Coordinates of C-alpha atoms and ligand atoms in Angstrom, one line a residue:
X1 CA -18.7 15.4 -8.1
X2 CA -16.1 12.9 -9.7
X3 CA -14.6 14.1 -13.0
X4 CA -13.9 11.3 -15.2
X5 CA -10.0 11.6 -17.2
X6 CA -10.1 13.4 -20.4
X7 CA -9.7 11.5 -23.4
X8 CA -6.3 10.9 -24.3
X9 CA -5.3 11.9 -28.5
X10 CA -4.3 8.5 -30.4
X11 CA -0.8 8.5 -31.5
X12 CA 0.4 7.7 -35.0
X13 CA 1.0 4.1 -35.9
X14 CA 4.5 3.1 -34.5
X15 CA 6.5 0.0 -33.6
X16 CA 7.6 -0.9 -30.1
X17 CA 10.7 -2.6 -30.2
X18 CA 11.5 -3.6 -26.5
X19 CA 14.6 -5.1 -25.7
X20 CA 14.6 -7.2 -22.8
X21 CA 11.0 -7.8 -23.3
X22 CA 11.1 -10.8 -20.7
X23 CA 12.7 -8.8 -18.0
X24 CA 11.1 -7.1 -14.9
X25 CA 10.8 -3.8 -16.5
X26 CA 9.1 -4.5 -19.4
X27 CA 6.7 -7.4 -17.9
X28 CA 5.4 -5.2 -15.0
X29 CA 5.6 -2.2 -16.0
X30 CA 6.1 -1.6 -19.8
X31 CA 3.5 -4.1 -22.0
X32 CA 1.0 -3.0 -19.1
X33 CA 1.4 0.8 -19.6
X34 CA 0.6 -0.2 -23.7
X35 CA -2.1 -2.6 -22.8
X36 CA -3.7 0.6 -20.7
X37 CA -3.0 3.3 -23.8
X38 CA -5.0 0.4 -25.9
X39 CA -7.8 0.4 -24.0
X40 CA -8.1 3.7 -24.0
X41 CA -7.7 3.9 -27.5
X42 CA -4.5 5.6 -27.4
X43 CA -2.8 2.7 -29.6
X44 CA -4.7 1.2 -32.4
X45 CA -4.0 -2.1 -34.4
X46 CA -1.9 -0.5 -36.8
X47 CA 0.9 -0.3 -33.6
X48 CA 3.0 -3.5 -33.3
X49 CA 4.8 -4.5 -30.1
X50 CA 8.0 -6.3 -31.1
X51 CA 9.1 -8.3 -27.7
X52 CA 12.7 -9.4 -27.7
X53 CA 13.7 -12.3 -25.6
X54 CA 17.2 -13.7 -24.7
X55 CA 15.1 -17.1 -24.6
X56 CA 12.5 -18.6 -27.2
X57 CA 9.2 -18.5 -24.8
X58 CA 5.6 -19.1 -25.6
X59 CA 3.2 -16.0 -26.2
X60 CA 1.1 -18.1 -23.5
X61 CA 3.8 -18.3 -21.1
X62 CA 4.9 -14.3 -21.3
X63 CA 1.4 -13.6 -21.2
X64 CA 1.0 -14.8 -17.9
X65 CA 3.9 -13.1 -16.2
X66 CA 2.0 -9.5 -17.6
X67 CA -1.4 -10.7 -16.7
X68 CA -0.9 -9.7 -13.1
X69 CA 0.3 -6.9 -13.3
X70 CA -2.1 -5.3 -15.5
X71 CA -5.0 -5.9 -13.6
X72 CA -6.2 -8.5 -11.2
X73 CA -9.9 -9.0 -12.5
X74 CA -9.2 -9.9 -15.6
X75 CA -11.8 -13.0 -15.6
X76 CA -14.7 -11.1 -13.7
X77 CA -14.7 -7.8 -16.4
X78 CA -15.9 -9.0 -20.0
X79 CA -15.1 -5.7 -21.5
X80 CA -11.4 -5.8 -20.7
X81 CA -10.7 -9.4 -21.1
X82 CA -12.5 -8.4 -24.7
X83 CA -9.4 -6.0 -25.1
X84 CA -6.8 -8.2 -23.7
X85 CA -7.4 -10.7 -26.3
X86 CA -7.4 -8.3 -28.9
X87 CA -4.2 -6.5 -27.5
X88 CA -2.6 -9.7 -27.6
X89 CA -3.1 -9.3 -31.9
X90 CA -0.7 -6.2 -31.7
X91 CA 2.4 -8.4 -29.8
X92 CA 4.9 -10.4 -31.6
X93 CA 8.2 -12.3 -30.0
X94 CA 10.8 -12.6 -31.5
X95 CA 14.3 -14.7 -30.2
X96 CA 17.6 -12.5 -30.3
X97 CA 20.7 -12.9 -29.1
X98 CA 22.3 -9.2 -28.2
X99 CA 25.6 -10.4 -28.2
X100 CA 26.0 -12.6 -31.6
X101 CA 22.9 -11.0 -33.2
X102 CA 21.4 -14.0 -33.7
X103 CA 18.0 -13.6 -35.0
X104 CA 18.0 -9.4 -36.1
X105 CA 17.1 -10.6 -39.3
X106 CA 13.8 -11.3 -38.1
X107 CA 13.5 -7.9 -36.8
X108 CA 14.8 -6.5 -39.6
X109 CA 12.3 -8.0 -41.4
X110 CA 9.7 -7.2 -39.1
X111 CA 10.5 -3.4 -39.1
X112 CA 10.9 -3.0 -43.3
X113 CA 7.5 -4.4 -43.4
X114 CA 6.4 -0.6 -42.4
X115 CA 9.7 1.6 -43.0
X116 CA 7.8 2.6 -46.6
X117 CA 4.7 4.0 -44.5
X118 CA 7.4 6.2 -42.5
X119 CA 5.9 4.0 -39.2
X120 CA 7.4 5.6 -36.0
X121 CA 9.6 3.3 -34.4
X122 CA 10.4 2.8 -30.9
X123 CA 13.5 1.2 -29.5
X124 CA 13.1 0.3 -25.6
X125 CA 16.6 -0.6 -24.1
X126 CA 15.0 -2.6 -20.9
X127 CA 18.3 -4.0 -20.5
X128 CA 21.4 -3.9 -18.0
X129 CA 23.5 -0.4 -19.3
X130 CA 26.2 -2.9 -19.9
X131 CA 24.4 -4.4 -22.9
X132 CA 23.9 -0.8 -24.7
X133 CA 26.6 -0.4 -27.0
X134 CA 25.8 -4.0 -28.6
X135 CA 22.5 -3.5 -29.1
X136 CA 22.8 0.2 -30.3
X137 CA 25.8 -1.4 -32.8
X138 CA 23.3 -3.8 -33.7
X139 CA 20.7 -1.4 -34.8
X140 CA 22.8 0.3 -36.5
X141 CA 24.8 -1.9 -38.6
X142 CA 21.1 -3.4 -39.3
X143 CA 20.0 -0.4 -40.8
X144 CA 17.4 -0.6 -38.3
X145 CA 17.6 3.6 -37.3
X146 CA 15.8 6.1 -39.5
X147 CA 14.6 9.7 -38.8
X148 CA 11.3 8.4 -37.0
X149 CA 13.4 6.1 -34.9
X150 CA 13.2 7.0 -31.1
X151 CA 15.7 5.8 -28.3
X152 CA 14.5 5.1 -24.8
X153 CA 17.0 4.3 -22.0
X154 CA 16.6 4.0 -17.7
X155 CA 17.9 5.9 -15.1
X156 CA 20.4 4.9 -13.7
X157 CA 22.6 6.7 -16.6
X158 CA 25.7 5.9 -15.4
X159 CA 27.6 4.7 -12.2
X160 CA 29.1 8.0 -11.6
X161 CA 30.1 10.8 -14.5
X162 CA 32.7 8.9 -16.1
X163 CA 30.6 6.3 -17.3
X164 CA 27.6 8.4 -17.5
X165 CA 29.8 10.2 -20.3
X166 CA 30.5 6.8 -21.6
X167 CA 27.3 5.4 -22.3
X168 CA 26.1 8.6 -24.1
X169 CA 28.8 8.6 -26.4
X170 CA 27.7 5.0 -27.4
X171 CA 24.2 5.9 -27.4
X172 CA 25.5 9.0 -29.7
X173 CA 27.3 6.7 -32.4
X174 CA 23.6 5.5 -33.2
X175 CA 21.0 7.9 -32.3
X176 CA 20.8 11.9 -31.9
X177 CA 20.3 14.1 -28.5
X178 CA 16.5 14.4 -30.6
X179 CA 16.0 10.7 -30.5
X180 CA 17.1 9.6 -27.2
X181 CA 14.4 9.5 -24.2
X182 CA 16.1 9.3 -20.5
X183 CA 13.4 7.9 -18.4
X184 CA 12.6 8.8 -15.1
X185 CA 9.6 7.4 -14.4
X186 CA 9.1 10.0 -11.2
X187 CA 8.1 12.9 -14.0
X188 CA 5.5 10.3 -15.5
X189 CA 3.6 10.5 -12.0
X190 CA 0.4 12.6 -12.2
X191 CA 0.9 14.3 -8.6
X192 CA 4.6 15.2 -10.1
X193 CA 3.3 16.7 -13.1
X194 CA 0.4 18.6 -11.0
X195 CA 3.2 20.2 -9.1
X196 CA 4.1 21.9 -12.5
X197 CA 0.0 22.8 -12.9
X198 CA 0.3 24.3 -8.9
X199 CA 3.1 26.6 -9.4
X200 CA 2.3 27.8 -13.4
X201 CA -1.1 27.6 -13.9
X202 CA -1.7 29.5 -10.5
X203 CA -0.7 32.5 -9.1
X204 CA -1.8 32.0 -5.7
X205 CA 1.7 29.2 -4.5
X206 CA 4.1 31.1 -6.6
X207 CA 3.7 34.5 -4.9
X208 CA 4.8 32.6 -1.6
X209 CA 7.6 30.5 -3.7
X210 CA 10.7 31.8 -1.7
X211 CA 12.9 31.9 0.9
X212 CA 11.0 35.1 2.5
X213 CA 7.5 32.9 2.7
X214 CA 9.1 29.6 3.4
X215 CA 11.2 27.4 6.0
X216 CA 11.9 24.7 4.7
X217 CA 11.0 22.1 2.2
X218 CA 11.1 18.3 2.5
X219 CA 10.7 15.8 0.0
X220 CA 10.5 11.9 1.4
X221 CA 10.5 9.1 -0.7
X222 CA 9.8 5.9 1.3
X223 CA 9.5 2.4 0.4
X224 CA 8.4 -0.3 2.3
X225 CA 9.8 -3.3 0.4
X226 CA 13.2 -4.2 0.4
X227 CA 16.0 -5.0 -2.6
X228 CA 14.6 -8.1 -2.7
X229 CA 16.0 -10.1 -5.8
X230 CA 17.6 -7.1 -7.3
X231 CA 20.5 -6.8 -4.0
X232 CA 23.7 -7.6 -6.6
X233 CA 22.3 -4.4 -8.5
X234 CA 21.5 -2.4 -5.2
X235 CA 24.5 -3.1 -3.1
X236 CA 26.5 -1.4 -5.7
X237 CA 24.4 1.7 -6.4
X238 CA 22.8 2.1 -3.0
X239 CA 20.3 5.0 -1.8
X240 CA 22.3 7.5 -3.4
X241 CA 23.1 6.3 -6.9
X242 CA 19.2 4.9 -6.9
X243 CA 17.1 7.2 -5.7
X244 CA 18.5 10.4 -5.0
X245 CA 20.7 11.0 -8.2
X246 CA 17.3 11.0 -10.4
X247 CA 14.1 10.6 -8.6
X248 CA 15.1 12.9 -5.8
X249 CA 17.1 15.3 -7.7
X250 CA 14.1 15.5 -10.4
X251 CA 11.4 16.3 -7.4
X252 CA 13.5 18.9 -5.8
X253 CA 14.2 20.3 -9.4
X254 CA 10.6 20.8 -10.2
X255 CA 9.8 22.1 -6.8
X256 CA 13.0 24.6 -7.2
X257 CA 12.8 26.0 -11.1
X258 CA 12.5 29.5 -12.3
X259 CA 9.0 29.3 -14.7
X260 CA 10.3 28.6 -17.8
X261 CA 8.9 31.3 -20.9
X262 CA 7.1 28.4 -22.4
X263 CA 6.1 24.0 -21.5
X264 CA 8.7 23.6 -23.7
X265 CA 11.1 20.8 -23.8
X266 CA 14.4 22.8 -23.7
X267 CA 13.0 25.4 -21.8
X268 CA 11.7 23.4 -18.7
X269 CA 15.3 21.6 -19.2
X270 CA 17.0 24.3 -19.0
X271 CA 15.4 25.5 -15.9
X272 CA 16.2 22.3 -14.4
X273 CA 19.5 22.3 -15.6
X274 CA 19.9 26.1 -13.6
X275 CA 19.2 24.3 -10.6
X276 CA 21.0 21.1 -10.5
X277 CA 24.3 23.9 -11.4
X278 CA 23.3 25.6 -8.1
X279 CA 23.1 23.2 -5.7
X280 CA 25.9 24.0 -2.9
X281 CA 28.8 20.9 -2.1
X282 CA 27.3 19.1 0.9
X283 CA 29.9 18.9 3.9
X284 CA 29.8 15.4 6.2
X285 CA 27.1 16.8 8.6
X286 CA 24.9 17.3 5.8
X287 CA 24.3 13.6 5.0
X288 CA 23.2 10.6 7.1
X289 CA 22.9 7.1 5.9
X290 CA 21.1 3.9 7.0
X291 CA 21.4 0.3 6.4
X292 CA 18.4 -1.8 7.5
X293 CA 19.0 -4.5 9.9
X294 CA 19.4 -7.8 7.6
X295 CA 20.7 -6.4 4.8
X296 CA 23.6 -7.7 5.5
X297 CA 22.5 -11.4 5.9
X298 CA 20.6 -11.0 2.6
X299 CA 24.3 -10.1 0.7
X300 CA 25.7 -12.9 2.2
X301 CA 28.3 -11.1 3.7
X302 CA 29.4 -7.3 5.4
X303 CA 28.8 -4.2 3.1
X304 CA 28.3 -0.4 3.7
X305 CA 25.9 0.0 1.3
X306 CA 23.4 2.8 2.4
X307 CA 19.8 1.7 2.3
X308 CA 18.4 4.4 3.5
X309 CA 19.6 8.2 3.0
X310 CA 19.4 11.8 4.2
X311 CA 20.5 14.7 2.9
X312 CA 20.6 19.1 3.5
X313 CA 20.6 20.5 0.3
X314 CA 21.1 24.6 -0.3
X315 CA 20.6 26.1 -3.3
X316 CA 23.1 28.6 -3.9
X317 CA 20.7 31.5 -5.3
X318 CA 18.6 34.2 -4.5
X319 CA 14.6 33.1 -4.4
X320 CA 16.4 29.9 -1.9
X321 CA 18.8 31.3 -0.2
X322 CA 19.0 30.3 3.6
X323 CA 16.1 27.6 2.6
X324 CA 17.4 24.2 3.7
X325 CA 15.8 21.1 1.2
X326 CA 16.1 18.1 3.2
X327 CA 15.9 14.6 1.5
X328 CA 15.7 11.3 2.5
X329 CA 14.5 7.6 0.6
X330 CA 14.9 4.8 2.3
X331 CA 14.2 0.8 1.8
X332 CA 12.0 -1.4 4.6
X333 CA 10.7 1.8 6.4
X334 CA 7.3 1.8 7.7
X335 CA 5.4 3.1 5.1
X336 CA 5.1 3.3 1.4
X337 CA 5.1 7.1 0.8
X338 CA 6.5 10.0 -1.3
X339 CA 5.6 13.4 0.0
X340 CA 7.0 16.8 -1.0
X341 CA 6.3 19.1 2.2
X342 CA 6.7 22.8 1.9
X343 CA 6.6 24.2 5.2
X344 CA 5.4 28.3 5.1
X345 CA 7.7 30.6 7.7
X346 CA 5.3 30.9 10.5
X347 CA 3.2 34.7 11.2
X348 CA 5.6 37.5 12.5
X349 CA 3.3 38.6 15.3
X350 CA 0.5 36.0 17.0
X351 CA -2.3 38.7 17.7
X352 CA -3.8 35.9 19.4
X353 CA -1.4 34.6 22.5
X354 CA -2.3 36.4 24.4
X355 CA -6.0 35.5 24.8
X356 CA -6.9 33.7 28.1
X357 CA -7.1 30.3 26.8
X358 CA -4.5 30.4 24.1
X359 CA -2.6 26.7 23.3
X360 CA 0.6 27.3 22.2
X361 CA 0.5 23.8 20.4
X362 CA -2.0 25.6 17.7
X363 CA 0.5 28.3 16.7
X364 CA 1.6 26.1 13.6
X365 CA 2.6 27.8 10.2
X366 CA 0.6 26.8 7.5
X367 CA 1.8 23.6 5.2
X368 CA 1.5 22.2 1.8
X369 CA 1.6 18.6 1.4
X370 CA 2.2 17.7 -2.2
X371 CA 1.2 13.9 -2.0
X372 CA 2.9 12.0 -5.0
X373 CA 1.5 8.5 -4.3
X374 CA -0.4 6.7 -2.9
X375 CA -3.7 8.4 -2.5
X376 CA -2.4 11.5 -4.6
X377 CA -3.6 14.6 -3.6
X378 CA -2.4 18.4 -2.3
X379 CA -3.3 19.4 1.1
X380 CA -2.9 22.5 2.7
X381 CA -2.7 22.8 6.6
X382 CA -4.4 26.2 8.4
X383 CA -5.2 26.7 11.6
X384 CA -9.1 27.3 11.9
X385 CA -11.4 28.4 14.4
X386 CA -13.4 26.0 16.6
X387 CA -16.9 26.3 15.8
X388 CA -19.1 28.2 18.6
X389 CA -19.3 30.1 21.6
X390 CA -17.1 30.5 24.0
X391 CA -13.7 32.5 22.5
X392 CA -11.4 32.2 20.3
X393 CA -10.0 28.3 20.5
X394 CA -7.7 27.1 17.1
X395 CA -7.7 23.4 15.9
X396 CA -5.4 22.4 12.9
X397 CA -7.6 21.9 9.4
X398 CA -6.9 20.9 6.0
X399 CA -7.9 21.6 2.1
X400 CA -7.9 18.6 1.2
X401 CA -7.8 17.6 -3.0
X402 CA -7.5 14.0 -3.2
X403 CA -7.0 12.5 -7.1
X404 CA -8.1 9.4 -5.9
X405 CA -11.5 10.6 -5.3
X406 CA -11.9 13.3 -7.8
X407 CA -11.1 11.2 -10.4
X408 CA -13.2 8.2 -11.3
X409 CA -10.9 5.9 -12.8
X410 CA -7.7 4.6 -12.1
X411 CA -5.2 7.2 -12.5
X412 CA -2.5 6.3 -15.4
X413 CA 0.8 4.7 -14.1
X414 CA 3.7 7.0 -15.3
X415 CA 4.6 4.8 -18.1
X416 CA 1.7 5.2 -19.9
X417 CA 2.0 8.8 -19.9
X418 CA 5.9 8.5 -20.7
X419 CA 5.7 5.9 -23.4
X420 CA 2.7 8.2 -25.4
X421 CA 5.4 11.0 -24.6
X422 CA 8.2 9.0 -27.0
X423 CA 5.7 8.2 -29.3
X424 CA 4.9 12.0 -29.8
X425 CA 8.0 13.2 -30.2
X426 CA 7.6 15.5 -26.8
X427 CA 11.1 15.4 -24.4
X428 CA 9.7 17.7 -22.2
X429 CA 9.7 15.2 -19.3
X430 CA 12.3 13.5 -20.4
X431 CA 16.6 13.9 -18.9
X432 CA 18.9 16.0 -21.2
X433 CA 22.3 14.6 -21.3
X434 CA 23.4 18.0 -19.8
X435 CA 20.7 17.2 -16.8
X436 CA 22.2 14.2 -15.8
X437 CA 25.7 15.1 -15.9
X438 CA 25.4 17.6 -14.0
X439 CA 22.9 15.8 -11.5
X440 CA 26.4 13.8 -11.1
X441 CA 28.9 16.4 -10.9
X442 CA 26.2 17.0 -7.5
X443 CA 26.4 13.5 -6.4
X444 CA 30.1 11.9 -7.0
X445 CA 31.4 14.3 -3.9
X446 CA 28.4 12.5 -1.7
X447 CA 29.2 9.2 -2.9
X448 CA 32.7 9.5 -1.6
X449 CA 31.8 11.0 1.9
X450 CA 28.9 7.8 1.9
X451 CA 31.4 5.1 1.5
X452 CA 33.8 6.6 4.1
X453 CA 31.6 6.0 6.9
X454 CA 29.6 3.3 7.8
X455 CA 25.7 3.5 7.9
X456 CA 23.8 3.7 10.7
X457 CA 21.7 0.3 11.4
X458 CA 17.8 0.7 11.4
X459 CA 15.2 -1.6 12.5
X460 CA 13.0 -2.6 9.4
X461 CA 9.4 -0.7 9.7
X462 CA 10.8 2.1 10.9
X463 CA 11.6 5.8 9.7
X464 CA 15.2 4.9 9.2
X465 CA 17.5 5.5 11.9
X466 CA 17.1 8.4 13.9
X467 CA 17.6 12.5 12.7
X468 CA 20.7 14.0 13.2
X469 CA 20.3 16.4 10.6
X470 CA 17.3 18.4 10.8
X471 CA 17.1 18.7 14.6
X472 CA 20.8 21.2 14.1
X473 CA 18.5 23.4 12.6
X474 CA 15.2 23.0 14.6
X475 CA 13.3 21.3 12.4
X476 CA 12.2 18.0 12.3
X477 CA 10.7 15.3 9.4
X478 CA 7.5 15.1 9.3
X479 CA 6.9 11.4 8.3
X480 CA 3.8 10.2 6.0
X481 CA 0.5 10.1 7.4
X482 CA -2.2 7.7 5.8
Ligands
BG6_501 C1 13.3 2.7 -9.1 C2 14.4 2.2 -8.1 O1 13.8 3.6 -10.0 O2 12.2 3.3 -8.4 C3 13.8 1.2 -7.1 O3 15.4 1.6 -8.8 C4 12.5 1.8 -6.4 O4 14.7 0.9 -6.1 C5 11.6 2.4 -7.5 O5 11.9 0.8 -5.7 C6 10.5 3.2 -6.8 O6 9.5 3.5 -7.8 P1 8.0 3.7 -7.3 O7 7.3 4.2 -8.6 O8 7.5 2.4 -6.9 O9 8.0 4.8 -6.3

């Protein structure tokens, strides 16, 4: 039986204010994620959406670069082109110049129309890092931050520590550690958030959480598109500063952590934070990089930039002692995939092998596949019994809980659930300043090592080039199956 998705508790009234409101960012993924949390009655009228554009542009014209990604149908279902024209009620653009500050008076003006009724205010900075300190100045000397304002910046934080460090203090002459929302959209996903469910709500996975019940754990984040237009950002921050840095470092976090006492913000922070301080100094044999072939031709000129990376992780404590973590993301590989793999240490005695028809090739330990998109879902691998007579033979089967198909609707992009998270007050899911600092003090050692050797090259629609990590330790990847 399909379940449908609970219904979702409306926020308060409160003011999106998105800065760079005609960018990428906001177009695909932000005003959609809104639109969604208004259909579902999340958001009511009394919510405004304050757009922010470098350029003046047409309601019409903005309208239409949201409309596809929000959803395709949009003529053929009545009901939702109903909400769409209502949601468009709750939008306002407004012209404003970051760097002279041309045109914050008619934000100003916009926000005082609700600072009396104490209105929640959101401040979305979908902008280059670069352009923070401005438009945080400008806030500021506008008056513009009150105790219900809310701060919400993007991963990357930072280039490396230094300017990581740099960036908050800016972000700290405005707004308080309270106010300020580090996204990373990986701990909006559902099948990220289940992982939490899996371990704490369950006693069944954690009893087998360590390094005396399991091998090894592999978490693969692959893309099949490449950098596309965003290659001047990419070439600098490659792979590593990307992916791996937050995305990667947030899965393997959540997959690591002590139970916190409480689903508390500081708490599961904390517990994050224990880990990231754990993680052992990777040595040159511990990391292998990739560039896909054409990259190069797409930057116009030669670069080492890693497109694709691997990485063996060890963290220095006792439940994962001995327990390698391998990680790899990579652009232009065959598949788009993200997969968390925890593979179980296999039996101590087969009380099977030696049965007359035994096949070696079914002695596999078992394995849980934590799918975090697409198709969503947990699966755990056994080795079963063939049905009928005639002796014991084994093939591999699967429990098998798919999101996709226990769930009726579409399940919620991370945004949505992010967004609602800001305008709730709730950080749990959300990077402490402490968090990412520390997720660099792991990752400016690697960066050095990256850049002082060339990547490998990799034909596009492949894995990435081939492992030289995993195999020193008899393992190998197990890539994403359909
Ligand atoms: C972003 C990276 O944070 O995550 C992109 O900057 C990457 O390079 C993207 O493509 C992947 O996100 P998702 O949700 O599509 O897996």
């Amino acid at each position: 039986m399909k379940n449908s998705i609970p219904n979702t508790a409306k926020i308060s009234p409160s003011d999106f204010v998105i800065f760079g409101g005609g960018g990428d960012l906001s177009t695909r993924k932000i005003i959609p994620a809104l639109f969604w949390r208004f259909v579902d009655k999340q958001i009511d009228d009394k919510s405004n959406i304050i757009i922010c554009l470098h350029k003046k542009t047409k309601l019409e014209t903005l309208l239409n670069l949201i409309k596809p990604h929000t959803f395709n149908s949009i003529k053929s279902d009545e009901t939702l082109q109903k909400q769409w024209n209502k949601f468009h009620k709750l939008l306002t653009l407004i012209t404003l110049d970051l760097i002279t500050g041309d045109g914050i008076n008619d934000l100003t003006l916009l926000l005082n129309k609700n600072s009396n009724k104490k209105q929640i205010c959101i401040f979305y900075l979908a902008i280059s890092s670069n352009l923070f300190e401005t438009t945080c100045n400008l806030i500021r000397k506008s008056n513009l931050n009150s105790l219900h304002s809310r701060v919400v910046v993007e991963k990357p934080i930072g280039f490396n520590k230094v300017s990581a460090i740099e960036i908050n203090e800016n972000l700290y002459k405005t707004f308080k550690e309270e106010q300020i929302y580090r996204i990373d959209h990986y701990l909006g996903k559902e099948t990220v958030q289940n992982l939490m469910a899996l371990r704490f709500a369950n006693t069944f996975f954690e009893n087998q959480w360590d390094n005396k019940n399991i091998e090894n754990v592999q978490i693969t984040v692959a893309e099949e598109i490449g950098v596309a237009d965003r290659i001047s950002y990419y070439n600098e921050y490659g792979a590593i500063r990307d992916m791996v840095q937050n995305h990667l470092l947030q899965l393997l976090c959540l997959v690591a952590m002590e139970p916190p006492s409480y689903f508390d913000a500081n708490q599961v922070r904390d517990e994050k934070l224990r880990i990231l301080k754990s993680l052992r100094q990777l040595s040159d044999d511990d990391i292998q990089t990739g560039q896909y072939q054409g990259y190069e031709n797409e930057f116009g000129k030669s670069t080492n930039t890693e497109t694709f990376i691997a990485l063996k992780v060890n963290i220095d404590n006792w439940r994962w002692a001995g327990v390698p973590f391998y990680l790899r993301t990579g652009k232009k590989l065959s598949t788009r995939a993200s997969e968390i793999i925890i593979t179980f240490k296999n039996k101590p005695h087969n009380i099977f092998s030696k049965l007359k028809d035994f096949d070696k090739k079914t002695d596999k330990p078992n394995m849980l596949i934590i799918r975090v998109q697409p198709n969503e879902g947990l699966k755990l691998k056994l080795t079963s019994k063939e049905p009928g007579p005639g002796g014991m033979r084994f093939f591999p089967s699967e429990l098998n809980l798919s999101f996709n198909e226990t769930f009726i609707e579409r399940l919620p992009d991370a945004y949505e659930r992010l967004l609602m998270d800001v305008a709730r007050g709730n950080q749990t899911l959300f990077m402490r300043l402490d968090e990412v600092l520390a997720a660099w003090d792991f990752i400016d050692p690697i960066v050095d090592k990256v850049q002082s050797k060339p990547p490998q090259l990799y034909r596009s629609g492949t894995m990435g080039p081939e492992d030289k990590i995993l195999v020193k330790n008899n393992h190998e990847w197990i890539d994403p199956k359909e």
